[in-house]
């Protein structure tokens, strides 16, 4: 069983600020982490290898410092990390990201399963998993909370929907996105940490992926971010005064005025 | 726009999209069409009364349970035939899982989970505003060249229009080509798991409890408040981890993101990981006995006091209303 996990390195906080001069995000002093949802993807990949044998590879597209996230994945039990990094990849939207990842996946064939997180902390789109599946012409199952069975080239998985869960059957290879319920990620083992120190992370760019530079990064993106801004905090922030009874009266009055009750 | 149905019923977000879509179509002086894929969907005429000019209706038993392979292929085919300038869908669990595939197949750009849509009439561009970093930053996105311009839109951000029974429109039935359109994945079983009468993603009012409630039994009080208000019950991770309520109620970074009209936070400190999941609610009420609790920073109204006194009083007053 060969599994490929896609992970993204993201800022470890959502409390980011905009530099009013340049109108860009202030990234200095913010520590980077593995996107929280992707830690469940890593853990599931490692568990599948423990169950079925084979290999888990983790790939990430990002700037050179993303190597640290890939090494961390090795300390968590992943066999190999591949960094997709090239100045040409910068500024990619989800389409260009998925396209770059799909080219790397073609190089990694054969594999049985590609696991992505449900969504990232910074972009918040959740689009890369499904777009990757479409580009690879593979079946796709979103929001997987349990892989029940894998046998004879078929997977049976439980996935969360709004009012319950669905049991889905899919042929392999397939792409899935995972949600938090799927597992509890382990901590790095001592052996893992030792391995990650000596692990060498391959770096693939435009050349290694044999990809048209016009189809990656900003050049290959359909969308443009034309403006970023901090939302207005227009909270009235009214704290009621007086005894509890009159505070509650005030609250009910306000909610009525606002048409909320 | 995609008129999502579930169990033969058009979903609420569709009416919100119709209202905004009508405004966008008028600004561009063009038509608004809705695509409905399902089986024996009730109330399709209602879409016209709410603003659509045309309905493309594909009816087949195979489409009844929203298999994403089928929806993707069918929607791609309709878009390629009719070449709309803009395609919108609700940012529901389903919309966010299959619409990205439609965009990838066409291919064109897509922005996720938009909370505002405007038109640059001169360039005929859709200006798509979406939250990033858990709502702390907003980004305005365009798709300058590729067509259609696509966006999924967060439920509850647009209000419905009033229904107008005299509006005229056309229903165009399209054959479902089962020889060509097939699904690789299959639905083996569906297990309903609603621990509550109102689902938190769709609720207009949410009453959420935190560790301040002290123990599982005290959640009964919240349930009572919720039932008086017709609200859904939410929770912090702390209480989910304690096992007081099921994970499906968890709101926040590792739970659900909600944006109801009214969010009442009871005994919740307001940790960032929680507030990212609820801070875009229209009105937030905080009840907490610690005046320095960060929840008051995002609250519209606050009561500093013991929840065990405040909540029963609130229930009593709301019942009398
Ligand atoms: C990676 C990660 C992801 C996380 N994801 C989430 C998430 O998705 N959702 C989430 O909610 N949390 C999440 N957390 C946890 C989060 O950081 C907080 O620990 C959690 O939200 C706190 O829950 P709480 O407000 O119920 O509890 P507490 O922080 O313990 O707050 C309880 C509050 O109740 C008040 N109180 C106590 N008694 C009373 C009383 N009698 N009357 C009135 N008020 C009273 C107290 O003043 C206090 O403010 C995450 C944490 C991490 C590290
Ligand atoms: N740059 C990237 N490199 C590798 N995987 C990514 C990248 N961006 C997104 N992903 C994967 O796609 C998922 C969804 O990301 P997003 O669509 O950005 O919310 C993430 O949880 C990752 O598994």
XYZ file of C-alpha atoms and ligand atoms in Angstrom:
658
model
C 0.000 0.000 0.000
C 1.578 3.255 -1.109
C 0.166 6.418 0.354
C 0.965 10.026 -0.520
C 0.066 12.737 1.979
C -0.153 16.397 0.910
C 0.709 18.913 3.562
C 1.024 22.646 3.713
C 3.057 24.745 6.087
C 0.960 27.589 7.485
C 1.419 30.419 10.012
C 0.790 29.036 13.503
C -1.760 31.733 14.270
C -4.730 33.255 12.539
C -4.081 36.552 14.364
C -2.200 38.065 11.458
C -2.069 41.760 10.754
C -1.825 43.796 7.597
C 1.005 46.253 7.087
C -0.885 49.489 6.334
C 2.008 50.796 4.197
C 2.424 47.879 1.821
C -1.008 46.307 2.244
C 0.534 42.870 2.658
C 0.463 40.380 5.513
C 3.039 40.833 8.225
C 4.677 37.430 8.447
C 7.755 38.299 10.521
C 7.853 36.775 13.949
C 5.122 34.288 13.151
C 6.148 30.700 13.617
C 5.113 28.211 10.943
C 3.413 24.902 11.677
C 2.042 21.967 9.753
C -1.552 22.817 8.823
C -3.512 21.214 11.741
C -5.822 19.172 9.474
C -2.797 17.757 7.683
C -1.485 16.193 10.898
C -4.489 13.850 10.743
C -3.631 13.047 7.125
C -0.058 12.151 8.132
C -1.222 9.973 11.011
C -3.709 8.121 8.813
C -1.012 7.492 6.210
C 1.319 6.057 8.833
C -1.461 3.878 10.279
C -2.292 2.486 6.835
C 1.334 1.518 6.346
C 1.358 -0.144 9.760
C -1.737 -2.126 8.725
C -0.885 -3.000 5.149
C 2.837 -2.403 4.704
C 4.209 -0.281 1.886
C 5.324 3.295 2.061
C 4.138 6.785 2.996
C 5.463 9.763 1.085
C 4.653 13.310 2.038
C 4.761 16.151 -0.465
C 4.442 19.865 -0.004
C 4.650 22.836 -2.299
C 6.141 25.884 -0.633
C 9.191 28.049 -0.053
C 12.503 26.410 1.045
C 11.696 26.660 4.771
C 8.881 24.158 4.193
C 11.611 21.547 4.514
C 11.192 21.815 8.289
C 7.553 20.692 8.044
C 8.531 17.727 5.875
C 11.233 16.715 8.357
C 8.707 16.957 11.138
C 6.494 14.572 9.148
C 9.416 12.140 8.968
C 9.725 12.310 12.759
C 6.048 11.343 12.891
C 6.663 8.164 10.924
C 6.543 9.126 7.261
C 9.120 7.354 5.053
C 10.021 10.112 2.672
C 9.434 13.823 2.091
C 9.474 15.703 -1.192
C 9.526 19.475 -1.396
C 8.093 21.158 -4.474
C 9.893 24.444 -4.466
C 10.759 26.850 -7.241
C 10.490 30.624 -7.529
C 8.066 29.972 -10.398
C 5.588 28.308 -7.979
C 5.075 31.497 -5.950
C 1.665 33.118 -5.849
C -0.266 30.011 -6.859
C -4.036 29.852 -6.384
C -5.707 26.515 -5.640
C -5.821 25.555 -9.321
C -2.111 26.181 -9.888
C -1.287 24.482 -6.564
C -3.327 21.412 -7.456
C -1.784 21.321 -10.893
C 1.765 21.375 -9.481
C 0.913 18.720 -6.907
C -0.715 16.584 -9.614
C 2.468 16.656 -11.703
C 4.474 15.504 -8.672
C 1.958 12.736 -8.050
C 2.302 11.521 -11.612
C 6.014 11.135 -10.959
C 5.274 9.191 -7.774
C 3.051 6.576 -9.452
C 2.061 3.935 -8.569
C 0.238 4.795 -5.365
C -3.044 3.633 -3.854
C -4.259 6.602 -1.910
C -3.663 10.358 -1.741
C -4.642 11.975 1.560
C -5.214 15.715 2.018
C -6.461 17.699 4.988
C -9.976 19.096 4.937
C -8.735 22.641 4.540
C -5.897 24.963 5.428
C -5.750 27.480 8.221
C -4.563 30.373 6.082
C -6.360 29.954 2.763
C -9.419 28.270 4.239
C -10.504 26.975 0.850
C -10.550 23.177 1.043
C -10.298 23.154 -2.749
C -6.934 21.522 -3.325
C -8.042 17.946 -2.468
C -11.009 17.832 -4.879
C -9.134 19.697 -7.614
C -6.206 17.337 -7.355
C -8.564 14.370 -7.756
C -10.122 15.906 -10.840
C -6.753 16.574 -12.454
C -5.556 13.041 -11.748
C -8.912 11.626 -12.984
C -9.225 9.757 -9.682
C -12.314 9.094 -7.565
C -12.678 11.445 -4.613
C -14.199 11.166 -1.145
C -14.379 14.278 1.060
C -14.541 14.558 4.884
C -13.430 10.981 5.665
C -13.750 10.182 9.380
C -12.845 6.498 9.207
C -11.350 4.134 6.685
C -13.337 0.997 7.441
C -11.823 -1.430 5.018
C -9.344 -1.717 2.198
C -9.399 -4.928 0.181
C -9.114 -6.022 -3.443
C -8.422 -2.546 -4.722
C -11.524 -1.122 -3.051
C -11.892 1.166 -0.079
C -14.859 1.519 2.223
C -14.845 4.783 4.137
C -17.090 6.645 6.478
C -17.487 10.320 5.728
C -19.195 13.095 7.618
C -22.117 14.926 6.106
C -24.196 17.613 7.746
C -26.802 15.372 9.331
C -24.927 12.134 9.902
C -22.450 10.012 8.048
C -22.284 8.141 4.785
C -20.490 4.900 4.050
C -18.854 5.294 0.667
C -17.257 2.691 -1.541
C -14.517 3.675 -3.932
C -12.044 1.904 -6.173
C -8.361 2.650 -5.546
C -6.328 4.654 -6.284
C -8.389 7.508 -4.912
C -8.004 10.919 -3.289
C -9.567 11.629 0.105
C -9.694 14.565 2.493
C -9.795 13.808 6.204
C -11.440 15.424 9.213
C -10.279 15.501 12.809
C -12.344 12.519 14.021
C -10.333 10.114 11.913
C -7.570 9.599 14.485
C -5.459 11.077 17.241
C -2.061 12.020 15.859
C 0.893 10.575 17.744
C 3.824 12.553 19.054
C 7.195 12.186 17.353
C 9.118 9.105 18.503
C 12.788 9.266 19.514
C 13.636 7.062 16.569
C 11.576 9.314 14.325
C 13.389 12.405 15.525
C 16.736 10.735 14.887
C 15.605 9.721 11.409
C 14.282 13.168 10.604
C 17.623 14.748 11.505
C 19.433 12.708 8.903
C 16.576 12.562 6.378
C 17.282 14.245 3.122
C 14.338 15.934 1.501
C 14.346 15.896 -2.304
C 13.516 19.229 -3.931
C 11.621 19.253 -7.203
C 11.155 22.385 -9.300
C 9.866 23.245 -12.753
C 12.609 21.176 -14.359
C 12.162 18.020 -12.290
C 8.403 18.139 -12.789
C 8.782 18.863 -16.492
C 6.032 21.410 -16.171
C 5.260 24.503 -18.258
C 6.226 27.545 -16.100
C 3.185 29.343 -17.520
C 0.929 26.790 -15.797
C 2.273 27.232 -12.273
C 2.476 29.937 -9.639
C 0.926 33.325 -10.253
C 1.244 32.929 -14.046
C -0.795 29.730 -13.972
C -3.467 31.057 -11.618
C -6.927 32.016 -12.821
C -7.698 34.152 -9.799
C -6.119 37.348 -8.522
C -6.252 38.781 -5.039
C -6.908 42.456 -5.723
C -7.169 43.640 -2.144
C -6.789 42.413 1.428
C -8.162 44.171 4.472
C -8.985 43.670 8.133
C -12.712 43.379 8.699
C -14.361 46.240 10.553
C -14.881 45.361 14.168
C -18.241 47.066 14.411
C -19.213 45.358 17.631
C -20.993 47.759 19.906
C -19.526 45.724 22.726
C -22.145 46.783 25.214
C -21.752 45.305 28.686
C -24.951 45.759 30.663
C -24.867 47.313 34.122
C -27.082 47.037 37.176
C -28.417 43.996 38.967
C -28.711 40.739 37.099
C -32.437 41.004 36.591
C -32.212 44.408 34.892
C -29.222 43.227 32.832
C -31.254 40.331 31.528
C -34.176 42.686 30.824
C -31.849 44.959 28.867
C -30.538 42.022 26.876
C -33.984 40.739 25.977
C -35.009 44.293 25.023
C -32.006 44.739 22.718
C -32.534 41.365 21.084
C -36.173 42.289 20.448
C -35.177 45.664 18.981
C -32.668 43.942 16.721
C -35.397 41.537 15.607
C -33.434 38.571 16.895
C -36.046 37.057 19.185
C -26.379 29.121 -9.890
C -26.520 25.630 -8.497
C -29.831 24.922 -6.738
C -28.743 22.308 -4.207
C -31.391 19.864 -3.030
C -31.307 17.310 -0.271
C -33.943 14.580 -0.020
C -35.975 16.316 -2.711
C -36.039 19.649 -0.950
C -34.339 22.827 -2.148
C -31.929 24.053 0.515
C -32.204 27.395 2.252
C -28.958 28.835 0.899
C -30.357 28.544 -2.640
C -32.938 31.255 -1.927
C -30.193 33.495 -0.561
C -28.147 32.931 -3.711
C -31.180 33.719 -5.846
C -31.589 37.059 -4.112
C -27.952 38.055 -4.630
C -27.795 36.436 -8.081
C -30.805 38.498 -9.166
C -28.950 41.677 -8.170
C -25.806 40.603 -10.044
C -27.771 39.616 -13.152
C -29.571 42.968 -13.147
C -26.272 44.821 -12.787
C -24.985 42.925 -15.831
C -28.345 43.141 -17.617
C -28.434 39.427 -18.123
C -30.454 36.369 -17.116
C -30.345 34.407 -13.899
C -30.597 30.633 -14.316
C -30.736 27.917 -11.688
C -29.573 24.343 -12.237
C -31.406 21.728 -10.219
C -30.057 18.168 -10.211
C -32.130 15.634 -8.287
C -35.173 13.413 -8.327
C -38.750 14.557 -7.809
C -37.600 17.825 -6.292
C -40.530 19.762 -4.888
C -41.024 23.454 -5.325
C -38.933 24.088 -8.413
C -41.457 26.781 -9.428
C -40.625 28.577 -6.245
C -37.156 29.319 -7.643
C -38.779 31.477 -10.300
C -40.893 33.267 -7.714
C -37.646 34.020 -5.860
C -35.812 35.531 -8.811
C -34.727 32.954 -11.413
C -35.470 33.476 -15.121
C -34.693 29.924 -16.176
C -34.462 26.585 -14.427
C -32.471 23.757 -15.938
C -33.965 20.693 -14.355
C -32.294 17.303 -14.614
C -34.456 14.676 -12.950
C -33.288 11.114 -12.445
C -33.388 8.585 -9.589
C -29.590 8.368 -9.895
C -29.312 12.030 -8.942
C -31.432 11.667 -5.801
C -28.567 11.310 -3.357
C -26.114 13.839 -4.736
C -23.321 11.557 -5.918
C -20.560 14.037 -6.568
C -19.171 12.321 -9.677
C -22.573 12.700 -11.334
C -23.105 16.273 -10.203
C -19.631 17.249 -11.397
C -20.034 15.791 -14.867
C -23.572 17.076 -15.333
C -22.756 20.601 -14.194
C -19.607 20.750 -16.349
C -21.662 19.688 -19.359
C -24.346 22.319 -18.763
C -21.758 25.057 -18.213
C -19.939 24.130 -21.410
C -23.206 24.217 -23.361
C -24.644 27.437 -22.002
C -21.480 29.391 -21.156
C -22.642 31.470 -18.203
C -20.479 34.414 -17.136
C -20.802 33.560 -13.453
C -21.508 30.329 -11.558
C -22.465 30.392 -7.875
C -23.116 27.590 -5.397
C -23.705 27.410 -1.657
C -20.591 26.805 0.457
C -22.288 23.790 2.019
C -20.452 20.516 2.714
C -21.599 19.306 -0.701
C -20.831 22.526 -2.557
C -17.349 22.773 -1.138
C -16.614 19.141 -2.043
C -17.722 19.037 -5.671
C -17.710 22.592 -7.074
C -13.858 22.709 -6.925
C -13.883 19.698 -9.240
C -16.173 21.492 -11.679
C -13.797 24.469 -11.718
C -10.780 22.205 -12.215
C -12.441 20.345 -15.074
C -13.516 23.453 -17.005
C -10.869 24.842 -16.076
C -11.434 28.187 -14.406
C -10.866 29.987 -11.110
C -12.969 29.470 -8.000
C -13.089 31.280 -4.707
C -14.389 29.503 -1.639
C -16.827 30.553 1.034
C -17.484 34.130 -0.120
C -19.322 36.512 2.147
C -19.876 39.330 -0.309
C -20.250 39.564 -4.084
C -20.167 42.729 -6.158
C -19.915 43.639 -9.810
C -17.448 45.844 -11.595
C -19.973 46.628 -14.333
C -17.485 48.168 -16.729
C -15.187 45.142 -16.818
C -18.044 42.707 -16.119
C -15.969 41.312 -13.257
C -17.292 39.581 -10.164
C -15.620 40.935 -7.021
C -15.555 38.066 -4.552
C -14.825 38.770 -0.900
C -13.801 35.804 1.219
C -12.479 35.430 4.748
C -9.014 33.956 5.275
C -7.071 33.272 8.471
C -10.281 32.287 10.195
C -11.975 35.571 9.352
C -9.202 37.848 10.593
C -8.354 38.963 7.081
C -10.671 39.513 4.142
C -9.494 39.077 0.561
C -11.159 40.434 -2.564
C -10.646 38.057 -5.454
C -11.354 38.296 -9.161
C -11.029 35.941 -12.071
C -9.923 38.349 -14.801
C -9.810 36.147 -17.881
C -11.154 32.614 -17.584
C -14.921 32.078 -17.709
C -17.123 31.390 -15.929
C -16.185 33.272 -12.764
C -17.010 30.858 -9.961
C -17.634 31.226 -6.243
C -19.122 29.232 -3.403
C -21.077 31.442 -1.039
C -21.448 31.103 2.687
C -24.966 30.411 3.937
C -26.751 33.189 5.885
C -24.851 36.139 4.407
C -27.550 37.221 1.973
C -31.221 37.625 2.804
C -33.929 36.055 0.700
C -36.221 38.111 -1.460
C -39.877 37.999 -0.966
C -41.583 35.432 -3.123
C -43.383 36.949 -6.108
C -45.878 34.514 -7.588
C -46.417 36.683 -10.649
C -42.790 36.396 -11.870
C -42.512 34.548 -15.174
C -39.794 32.068 -15.972
C -39.044 28.975 -17.957
C -38.357 25.419 -16.800
C -36.124 23.542 -19.214
C -35.915 19.804 -18.603
C -32.629 18.187 -19.565
C -32.211 14.443 -20.047
C -29.799 12.689 -17.735
C -27.456 10.681 -19.962
C -26.748 7.657 -17.808
C -24.705 5.979 -20.566
C -22.217 8.827 -20.377
C -22.403 10.094 -16.858
C -21.347 7.521 -14.289
C -20.111 7.400 -10.726
C -16.990 5.631 -9.566
C -17.706 6.074 -5.879
C -20.912 4.658 -4.497
C -23.034 5.399 -1.503
C -23.350 2.168 0.486
C -25.249 3.490 3.470
C -26.354 6.672 5.188
C -26.686 6.869 8.941
C -28.597 9.794 10.333
C -27.120 11.198 13.499
C -29.009 14.255 14.548
C -28.620 14.646 18.261
C -30.634 17.845 18.089
C -33.632 19.175 16.260
C -31.722 22.005 14.623
C -28.411 21.515 12.832
C -25.817 24.042 13.880
C -24.634 24.815 10.348
C -28.073 25.983 9.343
C -29.351 27.431 12.586
C -30.257 31.113 12.798
C -29.682 31.045 16.524
C -27.025 29.072 18.407
C -26.705 28.684 22.145
C -23.196 27.440 22.965
C -21.810 26.198 26.243
C -18.289 26.041 27.653
C -16.506 24.654 30.649
C -18.236 27.235 32.830
C -21.213 24.857 32.862
C -19.126 22.617 35.138
C -20.752 19.291 34.322
C -22.677 17.365 31.693
C -26.009 17.552 33.543
C -25.923 21.329 33.417
C -26.143 21.197 29.653
C -29.852 20.502 30.234
C -30.202 24.161 31.111
C -28.704 25.122 27.750
C -30.965 22.693 25.958
C -33.909 24.376 27.599
C -32.723 27.833 26.570
C -32.187 26.519 23.050
C -35.651 25.052 22.828
C -37.247 28.280 24.070
C -35.370 30.165 21.342
C -35.656 27.539 18.596
C -31.880 27.431 18.628
C -29.235 24.782 18.016
C -26.714 23.855 20.711
C -22.999 24.443 20.206
C -20.011 23.751 22.444
C -16.321 24.430 22.950
C -13.685 21.821 22.509
C -13.090 21.747 26.241
C -16.569 20.356 26.913
C -16.473 18.029 23.930
C -13.205 16.600 25.248
C -14.865 16.173 28.646
C -17.520 14.104 26.867
C -20.453 16.336 27.902
C -21.672 16.655 24.311
C -20.860 15.040 20.979
C -18.156 16.368 18.684
C -20.766 17.294 16.075
C -21.582 20.289 18.313
C -18.019 21.598 18.492
C -17.422 25.057 17.135
C -13.995 26.421 16.312
C -10.774 25.778 14.536
C -11.021 22.017 14.785
C -14.799 21.963 14.764
C -17.426 23.730 12.729
C -17.494 27.295 11.513
C -20.836 28.960 12.093
C -22.290 32.405 11.367
C -25.822 32.550 12.721
C -27.809 35.732 13.243
C -27.459 35.284 16.995
C -24.795 33.403 18.988
C -25.119 33.126 22.750
C -21.884 32.064 24.448
C -22.468 30.704 27.942
C -19.469 30.028 30.207
C -17.049 30.265 27.291
C -13.714 32.024 27.746
C -13.336 32.958 24.098
C -10.035 31.300 23.184
C -8.916 32.138 19.657
C -9.418 28.551 18.525
C -13.056 28.924 19.506
C -13.713 32.454 18.258
C -12.384 31.769 14.752
C -15.361 29.457 14.365
C -18.039 31.941 15.422
C -16.776 35.514 15.250
C -18.575 36.335 12.019
C -21.955 35.722 13.675
C -24.139 38.790 13.295
C -24.866 39.310 16.973
C -22.865 37.697 19.783
C -24.022 37.604 23.388
C -21.517 36.601 26.066
C -22.442 35.416 29.535
C -19.390 34.956 31.736
C -18.516 35.784 35.338
C -15.006 36.914 34.468
C -15.114 40.498 33.143
C -11.688 39.972 31.534
C -12.690 36.934 29.530
C -11.657 37.503 25.898
C -15.125 36.494 24.693
C -16.256 40.032 25.619
C -13.907 41.389 22.937
C -15.992 39.832 20.185
C -19.351 40.224 21.927
C -22.083 42.601 20.818
C -23.754 42.353 24.223
C -22.292 41.065 27.439
C -23.519 40.094 30.859
C -20.879 39.720 33.529
C -22.419 37.309 35.981
C -22.974 33.786 37.176
C -24.475 31.775 34.368
C -26.404 29.620 36.843
C -28.419 32.713 37.713
C -28.445 34.441 34.334
C -29.586 31.553 32.165
C -32.679 30.612 34.243
C -33.676 34.297 34.318
C -33.232 34.559 30.593
C -35.332 31.460 30.012
C -38.071 32.871 32.212
C -38.111 36.264 30.451
C -38.049 34.738 27.004
C -40.948 32.451 27.883
C -42.995 35.449 29.004
C -42.227 37.414 25.878
C -4.862 23.000 18.035
C -6.025 23.406 18.900
C -7.301 23.412 18.362
C -8.401 23.798 19.122
N -9.634 23.801 18.536
C -10.689 24.259 19.257
C -12.004 24.317 18.678
O -12.228 23.944 17.518
N -13.017 24.807 19.433
C -12.843 25.222 20.700
O -13.827 25.659 21.318
N -11.639 25.142 21.289
C -10.555 24.667 20.596
N -9.348 24.577 21.229
C -9.275 24.793 22.683
C -9.272 26.260 23.065
O -7.925 26.717 23.038
C -9.815 26.448 24.496
O -9.091 25.624 25.359
C -11.316 26.130 24.629
O -12.061 26.774 23.629
C -11.790 26.584 25.979
O -13.112 26.161 26.190
P -14.049 26.864 27.253
O -14.230 28.295 26.889
O -15.281 26.024 27.329
O -13.291 26.666 28.631
P -12.472 27.649 29.547
O -11.397 28.324 28.805
O -12.104 26.871 30.761
O -13.510 28.779 29.925
C -14.584 28.635 30.786
C -15.163 30.024 31.040
O -16.335 29.911 31.816
C -16.378 30.972 32.754
N -17.179 30.535 33.898
C -16.873 29.596 34.828
N -17.871 29.454 35.721
C -18.830 30.317 35.354
C -20.113 30.665 35.890
N -20.630 30.048 36.961
N -20.820 31.626 35.277
C -20.329 32.264 34.188
N -19.146 31.970 33.634
C -18.400 31.013 34.217
C -14.954 31.244 33.112
O -14.790 32.588 33.515
C -14.223 30.971 31.792
O -14.071 32.173 31.023
C -8.228 24.187 20.478
C -6.947 24.182 21.024
C -5.865 23.810 20.263
C -4.486 23.834 20.893
N 1.042 24.006 -1.064
C 0.540 22.805 -0.750
N 1.342 21.711 -0.744
C 0.859 20.483 -0.434
N -0.421 20.261 -0.090
C -1.273 21.305 -0.071
C -0.840 22.631 -0.408
N -1.915 23.449 -0.299
C -2.953 22.676 0.088
N -2.575 21.374 0.228
C -3.424 20.222 0.648
O -4.771 20.508 0.352
C -5.558 20.618 1.555
C -6.591 21.718 1.405
O -5.960 22.970 1.226
P -6.724 24.320 0.823
O -7.478 24.020 -0.428
O -5.616 25.320 0.614
O -7.626 24.679 1.970
C -4.550 20.811 2.668
O -5.055 20.347 3.901
C -3.359 19.995 2.143
O -3.543 18.614 2.389
